[in-house]
PDB file of C-alpha atoms and ligand atoms in Angstrom:
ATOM      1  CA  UNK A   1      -0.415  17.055  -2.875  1.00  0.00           C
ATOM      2  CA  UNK A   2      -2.081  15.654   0.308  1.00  0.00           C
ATOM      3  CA  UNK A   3      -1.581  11.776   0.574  1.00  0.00           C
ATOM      4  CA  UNK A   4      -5.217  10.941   1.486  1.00  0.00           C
ATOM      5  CA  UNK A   5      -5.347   8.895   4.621  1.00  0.00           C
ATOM      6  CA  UNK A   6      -8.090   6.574   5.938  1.00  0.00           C
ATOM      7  CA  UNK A   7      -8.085   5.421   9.313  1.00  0.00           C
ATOM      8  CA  UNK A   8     -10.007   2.891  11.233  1.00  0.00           C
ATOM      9  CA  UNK A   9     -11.966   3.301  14.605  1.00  0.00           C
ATOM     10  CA  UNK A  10     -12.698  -0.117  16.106  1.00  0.00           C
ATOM     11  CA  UNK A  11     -14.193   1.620  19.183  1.00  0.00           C
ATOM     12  CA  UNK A  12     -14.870  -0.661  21.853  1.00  0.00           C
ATOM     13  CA  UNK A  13     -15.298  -3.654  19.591  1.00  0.00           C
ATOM     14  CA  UNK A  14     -12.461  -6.531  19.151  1.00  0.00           C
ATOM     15  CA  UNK A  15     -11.610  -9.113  21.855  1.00  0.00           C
ATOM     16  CA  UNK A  16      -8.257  -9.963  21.126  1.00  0.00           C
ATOM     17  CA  UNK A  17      -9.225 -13.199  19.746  1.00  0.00           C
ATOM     18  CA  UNK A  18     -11.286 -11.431  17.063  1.00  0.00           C
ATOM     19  CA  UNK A  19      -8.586  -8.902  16.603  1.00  0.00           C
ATOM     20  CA  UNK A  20      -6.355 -11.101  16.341  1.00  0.00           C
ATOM     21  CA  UNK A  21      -8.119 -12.641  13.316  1.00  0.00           C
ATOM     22  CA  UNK A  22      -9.035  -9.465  11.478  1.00  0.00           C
ATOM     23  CA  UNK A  23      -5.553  -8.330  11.417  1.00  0.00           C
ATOM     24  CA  UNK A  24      -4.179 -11.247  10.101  1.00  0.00           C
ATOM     25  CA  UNK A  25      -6.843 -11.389   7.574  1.00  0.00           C
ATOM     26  CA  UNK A  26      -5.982  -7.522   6.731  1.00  0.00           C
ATOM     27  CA  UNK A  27      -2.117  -8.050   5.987  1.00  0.00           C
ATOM     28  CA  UNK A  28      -3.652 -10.295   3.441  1.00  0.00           C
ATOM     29  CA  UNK A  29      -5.384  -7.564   1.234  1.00  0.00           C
ATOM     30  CA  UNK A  30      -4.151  -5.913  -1.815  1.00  0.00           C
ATOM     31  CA  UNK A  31      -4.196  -2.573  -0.244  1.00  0.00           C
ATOM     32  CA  UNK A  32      -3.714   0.986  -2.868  1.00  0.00           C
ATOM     33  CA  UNK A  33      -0.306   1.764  -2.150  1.00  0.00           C
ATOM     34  CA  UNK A  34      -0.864   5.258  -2.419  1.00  0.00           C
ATOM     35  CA  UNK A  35      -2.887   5.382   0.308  1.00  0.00           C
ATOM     36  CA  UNK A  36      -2.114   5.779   3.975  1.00  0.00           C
ATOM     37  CA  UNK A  37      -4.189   3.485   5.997  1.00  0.00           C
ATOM     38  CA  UNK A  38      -4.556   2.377   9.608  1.00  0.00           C
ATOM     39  CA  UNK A  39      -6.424   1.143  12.593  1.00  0.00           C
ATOM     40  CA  UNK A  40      -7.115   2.718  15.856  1.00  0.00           C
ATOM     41  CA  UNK A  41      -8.042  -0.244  18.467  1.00  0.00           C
ATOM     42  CA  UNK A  42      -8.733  -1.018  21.860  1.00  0.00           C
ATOM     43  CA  UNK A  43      -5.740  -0.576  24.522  1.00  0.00           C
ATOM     44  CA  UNK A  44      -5.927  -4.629  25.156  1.00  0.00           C
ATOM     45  CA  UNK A  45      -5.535  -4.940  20.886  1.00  0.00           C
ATOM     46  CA  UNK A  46      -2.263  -2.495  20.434  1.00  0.00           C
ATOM     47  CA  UNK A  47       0.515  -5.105  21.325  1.00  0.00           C
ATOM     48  CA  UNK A  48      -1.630  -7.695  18.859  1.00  0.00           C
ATOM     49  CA  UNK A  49      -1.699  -4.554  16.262  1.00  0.00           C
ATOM     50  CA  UNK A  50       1.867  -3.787  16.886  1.00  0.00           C
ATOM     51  CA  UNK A  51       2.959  -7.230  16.169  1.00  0.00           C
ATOM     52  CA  UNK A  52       0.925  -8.633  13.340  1.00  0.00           C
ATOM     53  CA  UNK A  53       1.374  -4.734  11.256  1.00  0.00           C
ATOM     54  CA  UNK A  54       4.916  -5.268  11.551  1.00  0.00           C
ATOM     55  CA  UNK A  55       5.893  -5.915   8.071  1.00  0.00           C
ATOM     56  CA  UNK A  56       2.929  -4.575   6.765  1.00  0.00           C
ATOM     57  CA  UNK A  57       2.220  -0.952   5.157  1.00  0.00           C
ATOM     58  CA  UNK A  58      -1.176  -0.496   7.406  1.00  0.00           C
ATOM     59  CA  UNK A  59      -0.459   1.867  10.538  1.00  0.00           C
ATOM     60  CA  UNK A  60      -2.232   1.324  13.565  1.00  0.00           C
ATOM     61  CA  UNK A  61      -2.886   3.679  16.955  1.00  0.00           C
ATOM     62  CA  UNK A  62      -4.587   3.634  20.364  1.00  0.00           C
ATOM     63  CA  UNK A  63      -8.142   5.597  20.460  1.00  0.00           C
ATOM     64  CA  UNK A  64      -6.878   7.354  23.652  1.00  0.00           C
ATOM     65  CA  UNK A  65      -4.225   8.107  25.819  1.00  0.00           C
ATOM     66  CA  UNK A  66      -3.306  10.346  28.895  1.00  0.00           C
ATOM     67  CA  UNK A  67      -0.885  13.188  28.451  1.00  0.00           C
ATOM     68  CA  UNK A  68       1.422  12.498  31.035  1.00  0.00           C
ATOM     69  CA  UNK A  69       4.478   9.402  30.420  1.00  0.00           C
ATOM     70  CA  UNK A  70       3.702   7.259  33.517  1.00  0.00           C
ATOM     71  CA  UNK A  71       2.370   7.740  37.304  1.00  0.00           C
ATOM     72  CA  UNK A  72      -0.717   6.505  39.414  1.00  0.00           C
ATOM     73  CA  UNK A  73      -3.190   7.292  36.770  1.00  0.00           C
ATOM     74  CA  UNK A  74      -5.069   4.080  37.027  1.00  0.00           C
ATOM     75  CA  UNK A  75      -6.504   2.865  33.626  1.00  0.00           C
ATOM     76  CA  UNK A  76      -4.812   4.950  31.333  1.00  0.00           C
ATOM     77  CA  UNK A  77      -2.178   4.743  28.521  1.00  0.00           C
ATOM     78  CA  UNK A  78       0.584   7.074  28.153  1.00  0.00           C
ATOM     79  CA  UNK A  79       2.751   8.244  25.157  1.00  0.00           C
ATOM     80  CA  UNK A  80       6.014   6.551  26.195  1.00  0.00           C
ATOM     81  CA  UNK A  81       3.545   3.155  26.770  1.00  0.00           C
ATOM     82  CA  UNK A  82       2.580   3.989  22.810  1.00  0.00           C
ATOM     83  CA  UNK A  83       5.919   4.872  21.255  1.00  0.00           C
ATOM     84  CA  UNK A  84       7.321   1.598  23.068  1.00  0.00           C
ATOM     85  CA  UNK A  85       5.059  -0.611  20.808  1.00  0.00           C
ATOM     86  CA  UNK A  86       5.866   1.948  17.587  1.00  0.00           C
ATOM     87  CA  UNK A  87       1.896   3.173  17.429  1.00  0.00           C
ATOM     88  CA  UNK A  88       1.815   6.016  14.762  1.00  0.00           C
ATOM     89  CA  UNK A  89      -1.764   7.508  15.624  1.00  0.00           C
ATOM     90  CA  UNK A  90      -3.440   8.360  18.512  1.00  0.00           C
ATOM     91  CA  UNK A  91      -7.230   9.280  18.008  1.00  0.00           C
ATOM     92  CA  UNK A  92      -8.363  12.414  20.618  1.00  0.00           C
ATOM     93  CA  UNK A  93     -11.265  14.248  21.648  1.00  0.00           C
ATOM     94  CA  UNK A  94     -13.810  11.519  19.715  1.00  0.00           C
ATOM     95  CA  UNK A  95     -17.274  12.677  20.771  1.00  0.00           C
ATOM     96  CA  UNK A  96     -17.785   9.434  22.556  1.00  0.00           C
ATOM     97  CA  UNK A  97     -14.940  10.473  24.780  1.00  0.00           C
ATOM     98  CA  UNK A  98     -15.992  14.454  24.666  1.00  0.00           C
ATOM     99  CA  UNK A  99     -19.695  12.967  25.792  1.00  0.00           C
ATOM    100  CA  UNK A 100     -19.462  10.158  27.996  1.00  0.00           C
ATOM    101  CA  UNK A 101     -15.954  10.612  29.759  1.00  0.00           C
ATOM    102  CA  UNK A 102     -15.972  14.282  30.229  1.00  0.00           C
ATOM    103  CA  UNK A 103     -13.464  15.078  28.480  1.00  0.00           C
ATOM    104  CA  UNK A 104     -12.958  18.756  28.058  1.00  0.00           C
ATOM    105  CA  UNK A 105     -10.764  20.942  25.496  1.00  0.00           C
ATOM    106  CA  UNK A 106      -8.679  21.720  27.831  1.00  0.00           C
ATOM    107  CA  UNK A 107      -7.624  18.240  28.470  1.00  0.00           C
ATOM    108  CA  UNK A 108      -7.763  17.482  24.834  1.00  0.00           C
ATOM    109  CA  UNK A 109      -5.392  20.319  24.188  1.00  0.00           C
ATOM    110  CA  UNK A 110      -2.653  18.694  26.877  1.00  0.00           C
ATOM    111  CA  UNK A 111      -3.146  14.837  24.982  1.00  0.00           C
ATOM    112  CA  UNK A 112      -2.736  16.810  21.408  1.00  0.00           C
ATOM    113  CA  UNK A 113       0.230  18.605  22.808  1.00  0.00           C
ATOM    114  CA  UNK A 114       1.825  15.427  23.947  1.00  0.00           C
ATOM    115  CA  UNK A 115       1.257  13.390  21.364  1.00  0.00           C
ATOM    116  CA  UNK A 116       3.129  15.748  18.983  1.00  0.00           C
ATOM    117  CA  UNK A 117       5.974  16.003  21.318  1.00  0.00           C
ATOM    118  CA  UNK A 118       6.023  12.021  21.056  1.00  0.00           C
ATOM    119  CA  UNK A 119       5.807  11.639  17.439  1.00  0.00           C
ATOM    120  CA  UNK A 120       2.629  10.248  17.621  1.00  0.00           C
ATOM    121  CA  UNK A 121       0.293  11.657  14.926  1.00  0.00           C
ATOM    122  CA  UNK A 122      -2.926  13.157  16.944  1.00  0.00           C
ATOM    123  CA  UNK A 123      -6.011  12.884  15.064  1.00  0.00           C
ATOM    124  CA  UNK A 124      -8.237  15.710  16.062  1.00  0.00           C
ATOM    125  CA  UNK A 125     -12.139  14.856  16.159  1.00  0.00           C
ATOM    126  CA  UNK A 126     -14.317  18.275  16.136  1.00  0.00           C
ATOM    127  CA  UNK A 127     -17.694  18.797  15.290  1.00  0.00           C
ATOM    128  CA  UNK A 128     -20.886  20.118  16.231  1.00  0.00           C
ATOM    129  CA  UNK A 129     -24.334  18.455  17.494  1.00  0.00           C
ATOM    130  CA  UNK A 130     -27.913  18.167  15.490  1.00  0.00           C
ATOM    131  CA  UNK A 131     -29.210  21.127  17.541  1.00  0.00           C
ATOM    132  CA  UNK A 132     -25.905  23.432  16.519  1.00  0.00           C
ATOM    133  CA  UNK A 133     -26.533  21.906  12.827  1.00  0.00           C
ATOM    134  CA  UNK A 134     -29.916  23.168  13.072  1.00  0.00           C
ATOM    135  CA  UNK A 135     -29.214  26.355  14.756  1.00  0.00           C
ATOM    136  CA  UNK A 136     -26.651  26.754  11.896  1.00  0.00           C
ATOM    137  CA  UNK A 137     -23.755  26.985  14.943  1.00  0.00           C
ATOM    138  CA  UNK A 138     -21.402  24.516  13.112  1.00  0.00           C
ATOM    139  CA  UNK A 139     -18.979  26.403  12.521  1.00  0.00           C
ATOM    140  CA  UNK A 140     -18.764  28.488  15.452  1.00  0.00           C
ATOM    141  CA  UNK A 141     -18.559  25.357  17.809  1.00  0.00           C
ATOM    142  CA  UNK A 142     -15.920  23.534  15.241  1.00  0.00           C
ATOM    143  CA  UNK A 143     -13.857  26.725  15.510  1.00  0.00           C
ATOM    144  CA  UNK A 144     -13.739  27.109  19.451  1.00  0.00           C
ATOM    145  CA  UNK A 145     -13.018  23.379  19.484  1.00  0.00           C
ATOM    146  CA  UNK A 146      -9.690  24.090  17.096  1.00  0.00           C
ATOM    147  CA  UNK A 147      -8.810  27.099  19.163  1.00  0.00           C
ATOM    148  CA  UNK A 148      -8.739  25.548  22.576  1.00  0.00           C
ATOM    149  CA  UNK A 149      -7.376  22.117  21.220  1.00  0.00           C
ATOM    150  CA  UNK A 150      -4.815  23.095  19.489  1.00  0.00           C
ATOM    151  CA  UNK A 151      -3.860  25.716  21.652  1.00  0.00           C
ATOM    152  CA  UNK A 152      -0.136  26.289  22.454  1.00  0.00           C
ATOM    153  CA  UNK A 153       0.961  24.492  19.249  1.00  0.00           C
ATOM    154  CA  UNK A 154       3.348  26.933  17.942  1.00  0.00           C
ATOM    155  CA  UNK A 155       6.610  25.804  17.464  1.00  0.00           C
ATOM    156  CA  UNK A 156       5.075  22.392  17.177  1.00  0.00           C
ATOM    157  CA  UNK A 157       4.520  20.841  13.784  1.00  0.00           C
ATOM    158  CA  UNK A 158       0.633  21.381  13.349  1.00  0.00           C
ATOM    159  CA  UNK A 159       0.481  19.655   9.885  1.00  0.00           C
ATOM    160  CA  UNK A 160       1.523  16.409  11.931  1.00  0.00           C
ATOM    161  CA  UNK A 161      -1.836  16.716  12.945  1.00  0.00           C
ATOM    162  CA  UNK A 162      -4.838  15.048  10.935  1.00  0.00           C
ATOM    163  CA  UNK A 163      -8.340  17.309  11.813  1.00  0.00           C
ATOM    164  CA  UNK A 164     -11.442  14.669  11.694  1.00  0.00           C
ATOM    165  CA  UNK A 165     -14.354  16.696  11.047  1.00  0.00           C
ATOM    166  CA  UNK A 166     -17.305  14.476  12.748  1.00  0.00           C
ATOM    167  CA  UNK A 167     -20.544  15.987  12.923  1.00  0.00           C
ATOM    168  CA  UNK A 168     -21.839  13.972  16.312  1.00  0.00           C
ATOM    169  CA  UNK A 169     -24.983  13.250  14.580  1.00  0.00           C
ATOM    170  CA  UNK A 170     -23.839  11.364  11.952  1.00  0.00           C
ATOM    171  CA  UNK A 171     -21.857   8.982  14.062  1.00  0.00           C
ATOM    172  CA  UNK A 172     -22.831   5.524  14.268  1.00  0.00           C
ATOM    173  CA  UNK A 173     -26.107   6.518  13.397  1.00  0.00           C
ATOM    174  CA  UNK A 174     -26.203   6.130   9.758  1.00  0.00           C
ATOM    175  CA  UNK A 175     -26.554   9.367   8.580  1.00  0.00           C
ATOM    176  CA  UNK A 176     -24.300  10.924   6.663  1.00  0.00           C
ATOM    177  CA  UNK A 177     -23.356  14.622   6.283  1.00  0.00           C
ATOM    178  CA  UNK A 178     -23.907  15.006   2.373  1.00  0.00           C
ATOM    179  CA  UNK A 179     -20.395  15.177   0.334  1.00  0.00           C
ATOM    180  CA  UNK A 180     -20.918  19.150   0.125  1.00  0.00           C
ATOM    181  CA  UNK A 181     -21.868  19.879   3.855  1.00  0.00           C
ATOM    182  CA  UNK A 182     -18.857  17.799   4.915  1.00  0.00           C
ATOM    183  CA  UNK A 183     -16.515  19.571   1.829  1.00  0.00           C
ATOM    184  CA  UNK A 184     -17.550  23.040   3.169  1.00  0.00           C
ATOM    185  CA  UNK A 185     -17.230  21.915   6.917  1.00  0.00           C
ATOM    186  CA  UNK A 186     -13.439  21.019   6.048  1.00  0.00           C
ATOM    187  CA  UNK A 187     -12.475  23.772   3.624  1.00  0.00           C
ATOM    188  CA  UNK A 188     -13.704  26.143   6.650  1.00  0.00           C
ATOM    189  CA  UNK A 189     -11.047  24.252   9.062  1.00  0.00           C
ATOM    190  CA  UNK A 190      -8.689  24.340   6.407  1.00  0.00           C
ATOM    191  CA  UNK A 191      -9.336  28.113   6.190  1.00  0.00           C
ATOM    192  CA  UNK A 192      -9.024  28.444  10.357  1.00  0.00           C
ATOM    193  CA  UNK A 193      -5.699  26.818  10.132  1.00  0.00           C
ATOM    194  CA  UNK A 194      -4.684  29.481   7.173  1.00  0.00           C
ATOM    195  CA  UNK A 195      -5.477  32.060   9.577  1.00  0.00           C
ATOM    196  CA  UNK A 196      -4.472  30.753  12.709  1.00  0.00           C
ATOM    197  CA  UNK A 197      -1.052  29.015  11.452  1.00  0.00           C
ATOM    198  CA  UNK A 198      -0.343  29.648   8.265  1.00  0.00           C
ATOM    199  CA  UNK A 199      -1.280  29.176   4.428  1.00  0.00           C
ATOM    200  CA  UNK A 200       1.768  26.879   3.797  1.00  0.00           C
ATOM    201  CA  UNK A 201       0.285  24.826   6.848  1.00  0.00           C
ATOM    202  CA  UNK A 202      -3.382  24.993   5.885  1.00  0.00           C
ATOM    203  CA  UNK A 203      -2.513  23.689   2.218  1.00  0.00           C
ATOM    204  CA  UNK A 204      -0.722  20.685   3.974  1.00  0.00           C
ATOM    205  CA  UNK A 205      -2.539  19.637   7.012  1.00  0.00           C
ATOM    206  CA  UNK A 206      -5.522  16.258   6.320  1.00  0.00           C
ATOM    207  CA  UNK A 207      -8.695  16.992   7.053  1.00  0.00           C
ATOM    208  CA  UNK A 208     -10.809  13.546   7.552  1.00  0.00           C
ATOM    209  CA  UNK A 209     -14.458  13.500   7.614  1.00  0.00           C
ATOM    210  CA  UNK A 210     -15.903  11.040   9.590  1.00  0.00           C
ATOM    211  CA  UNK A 211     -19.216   9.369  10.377  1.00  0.00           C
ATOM    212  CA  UNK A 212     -20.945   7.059   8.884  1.00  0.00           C
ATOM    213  CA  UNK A 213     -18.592   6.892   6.141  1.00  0.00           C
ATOM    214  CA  UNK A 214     -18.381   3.137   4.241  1.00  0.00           C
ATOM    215  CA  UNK A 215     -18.184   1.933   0.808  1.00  0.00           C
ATOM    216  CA  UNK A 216     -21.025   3.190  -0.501  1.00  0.00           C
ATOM    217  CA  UNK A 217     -19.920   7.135   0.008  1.00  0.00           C
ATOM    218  CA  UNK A 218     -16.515   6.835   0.461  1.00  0.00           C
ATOM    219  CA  UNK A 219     -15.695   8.004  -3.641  1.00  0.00           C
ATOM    220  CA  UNK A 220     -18.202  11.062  -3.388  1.00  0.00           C
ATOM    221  CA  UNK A 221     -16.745  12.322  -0.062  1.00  0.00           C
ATOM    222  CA  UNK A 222     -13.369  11.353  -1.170  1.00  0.00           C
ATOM    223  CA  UNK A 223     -13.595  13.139  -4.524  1.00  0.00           C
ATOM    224  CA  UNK A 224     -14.145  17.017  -2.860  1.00  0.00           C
ATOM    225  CA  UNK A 225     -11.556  19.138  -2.469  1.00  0.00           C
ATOM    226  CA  UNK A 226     -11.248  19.328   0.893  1.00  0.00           C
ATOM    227  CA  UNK A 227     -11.567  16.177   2.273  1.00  0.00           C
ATOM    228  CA  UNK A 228      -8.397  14.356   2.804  1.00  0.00           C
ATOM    229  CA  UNK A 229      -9.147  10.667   4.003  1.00  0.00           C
ATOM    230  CA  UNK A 230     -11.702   9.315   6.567  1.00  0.00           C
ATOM    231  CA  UNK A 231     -11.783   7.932  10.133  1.00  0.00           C
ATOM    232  CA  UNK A 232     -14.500   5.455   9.650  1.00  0.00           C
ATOM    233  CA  UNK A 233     -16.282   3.355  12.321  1.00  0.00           C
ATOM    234  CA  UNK A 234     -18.464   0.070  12.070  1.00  0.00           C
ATOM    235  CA  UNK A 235     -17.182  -0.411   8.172  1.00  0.00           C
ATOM    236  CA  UNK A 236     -13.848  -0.944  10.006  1.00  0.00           C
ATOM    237  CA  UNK A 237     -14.934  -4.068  11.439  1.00  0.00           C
ATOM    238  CA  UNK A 238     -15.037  -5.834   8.532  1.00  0.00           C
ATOM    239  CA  UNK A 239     -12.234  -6.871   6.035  1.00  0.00           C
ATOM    240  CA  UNK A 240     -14.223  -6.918   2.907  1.00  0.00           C
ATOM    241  CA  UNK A 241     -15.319  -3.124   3.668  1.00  0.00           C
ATOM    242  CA  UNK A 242     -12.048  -2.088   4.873  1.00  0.00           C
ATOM    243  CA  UNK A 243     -10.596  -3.532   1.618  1.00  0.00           C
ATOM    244  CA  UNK A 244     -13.029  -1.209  -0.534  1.00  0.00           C
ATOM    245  CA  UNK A 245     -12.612   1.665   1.541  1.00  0.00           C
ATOM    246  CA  UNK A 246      -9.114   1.613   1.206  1.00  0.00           C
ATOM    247  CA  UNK A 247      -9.026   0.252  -2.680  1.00  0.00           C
ATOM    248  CA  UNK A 248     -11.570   2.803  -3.312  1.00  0.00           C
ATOM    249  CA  UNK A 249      -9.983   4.701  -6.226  1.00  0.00           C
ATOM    250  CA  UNK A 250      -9.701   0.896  -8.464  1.00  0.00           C
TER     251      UNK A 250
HETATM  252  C1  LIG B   1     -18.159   6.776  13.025  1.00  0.00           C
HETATM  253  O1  LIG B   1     -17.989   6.605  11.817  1.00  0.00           O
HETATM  254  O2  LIG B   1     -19.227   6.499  13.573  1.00  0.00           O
HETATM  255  C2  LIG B   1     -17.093   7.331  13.858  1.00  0.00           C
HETATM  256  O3  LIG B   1     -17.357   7.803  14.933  1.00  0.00           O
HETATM  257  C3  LIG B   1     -15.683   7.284  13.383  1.00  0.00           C
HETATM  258  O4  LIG B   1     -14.811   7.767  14.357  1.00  0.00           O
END
């Protein structure tokens, strides 16, 4: 049994004043115990995060970091910055980031790697493009993206790692993949980690989808086999939606 997890993406959204009064109204909602929630929020919002999640059961993590512990890497975050505030989740290789940083899969691979050997959970994002969708390339482009992110992992623990499938054009765009394209775009990573890993690891390992996912999908999606929790964008930004998201099974 895979404890479903939902995670949100604040992107670059949240001053600290307004983070500041979303968490606090968050620790105030009767959350489904059985599921494992968080927040992923701008670098300036983790210490804010870290403190008012304390005592609560929601996790929280930083939507990027750098793979090395410290050094003159101007503007970045590093694990040991991370683990010193207790973050549990670090989201990597987000389109956004893939798209307008630059970021390749080989750099991806050294932030998953690192992450893992600092007990911070990495959650993968693959997926393809509209023009791959429509060329029928998905999965092709998902699976080079899982072999050259994930690269090296043996010996690591890869069902510490939660996959977010994310097809780019459903992402903050309002589409949504429908519950059976984003079922059969998880059960073939699940099968890729079967025969790259192993079937033990395959049957354990949470596969997100993400992308437009909010309260109005969230118990069709969540419902197929496959699909294991969500990372969810805008519908993060709000308490009420967070609440249903999270309470969605009620
Ligand atoms: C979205 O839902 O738009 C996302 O990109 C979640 O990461």
């Amino acid at each position: 049994m895979r404890t479903p997890v939902i995670v949100g993406n604040w992107k670059m959204n949240m001053t600290p004043s307004e983070a500041k009064s979303l968490l606090e109204e968050l620790v105030e909602l009767d959350l489904d115990e059985s599921v494992e929630k968080g927040i992923c929020v701008p670098a300036i919002d983790l210490l804010l995060a870290s403190e008012i999640l304390k005592d609560s059961d929601i996790k929280f993590g930083a939507q990027n970091m750098y793979f090395e512990e410290s050094g003159a890497y101007t503007g970045e975050i590093s694990p040991k910055m991370l683990n010193d505030i207790k973050a549990d989740y670090v989201i990597l290789g987000h389109s956004e980031r893939r798209e307008y940083f630059n970021e390749d899969d080989e750099l991806i691979n050294k932030k998953v790697l690192s992450a893992l050997d600092h007990d911070i959970v990495p959650i993968l994002c693959v997926g393809e493009t509209l023009e791959e969708r429509e060329a029928n390339k998905q999965e092709e482009k998902v699976k080079e993206q899982l072999e050259k992110d994930l690269k090296g992992i043996e010996g690591k623990d890869i069902t510490k790692v939660i996959i977010a499938y994310e097809p780019i054009w459903a992402i903050g765009t309002g589409k949504t993949a429908s519950a059976e394209d984003a079922d059969d775009m998880c059960a073939f990573i699940r099968n890729y980690i079967k025969e790259a890993f192993c079937e033990d690891c395959a049957g354990k390992i949470r596969i997100q989808y993400g992308g437009s996912m909010k309260p109005d999908n969230v118990k069709e999606l969540l419902a197929k086999e496959n699909i294991d929790g969500g990372l969810i964008g805008g519908a993060s930004l709000k308490a009420n939606d967070f609440e249903q998201l999270i309470n969605h099974k009620k």
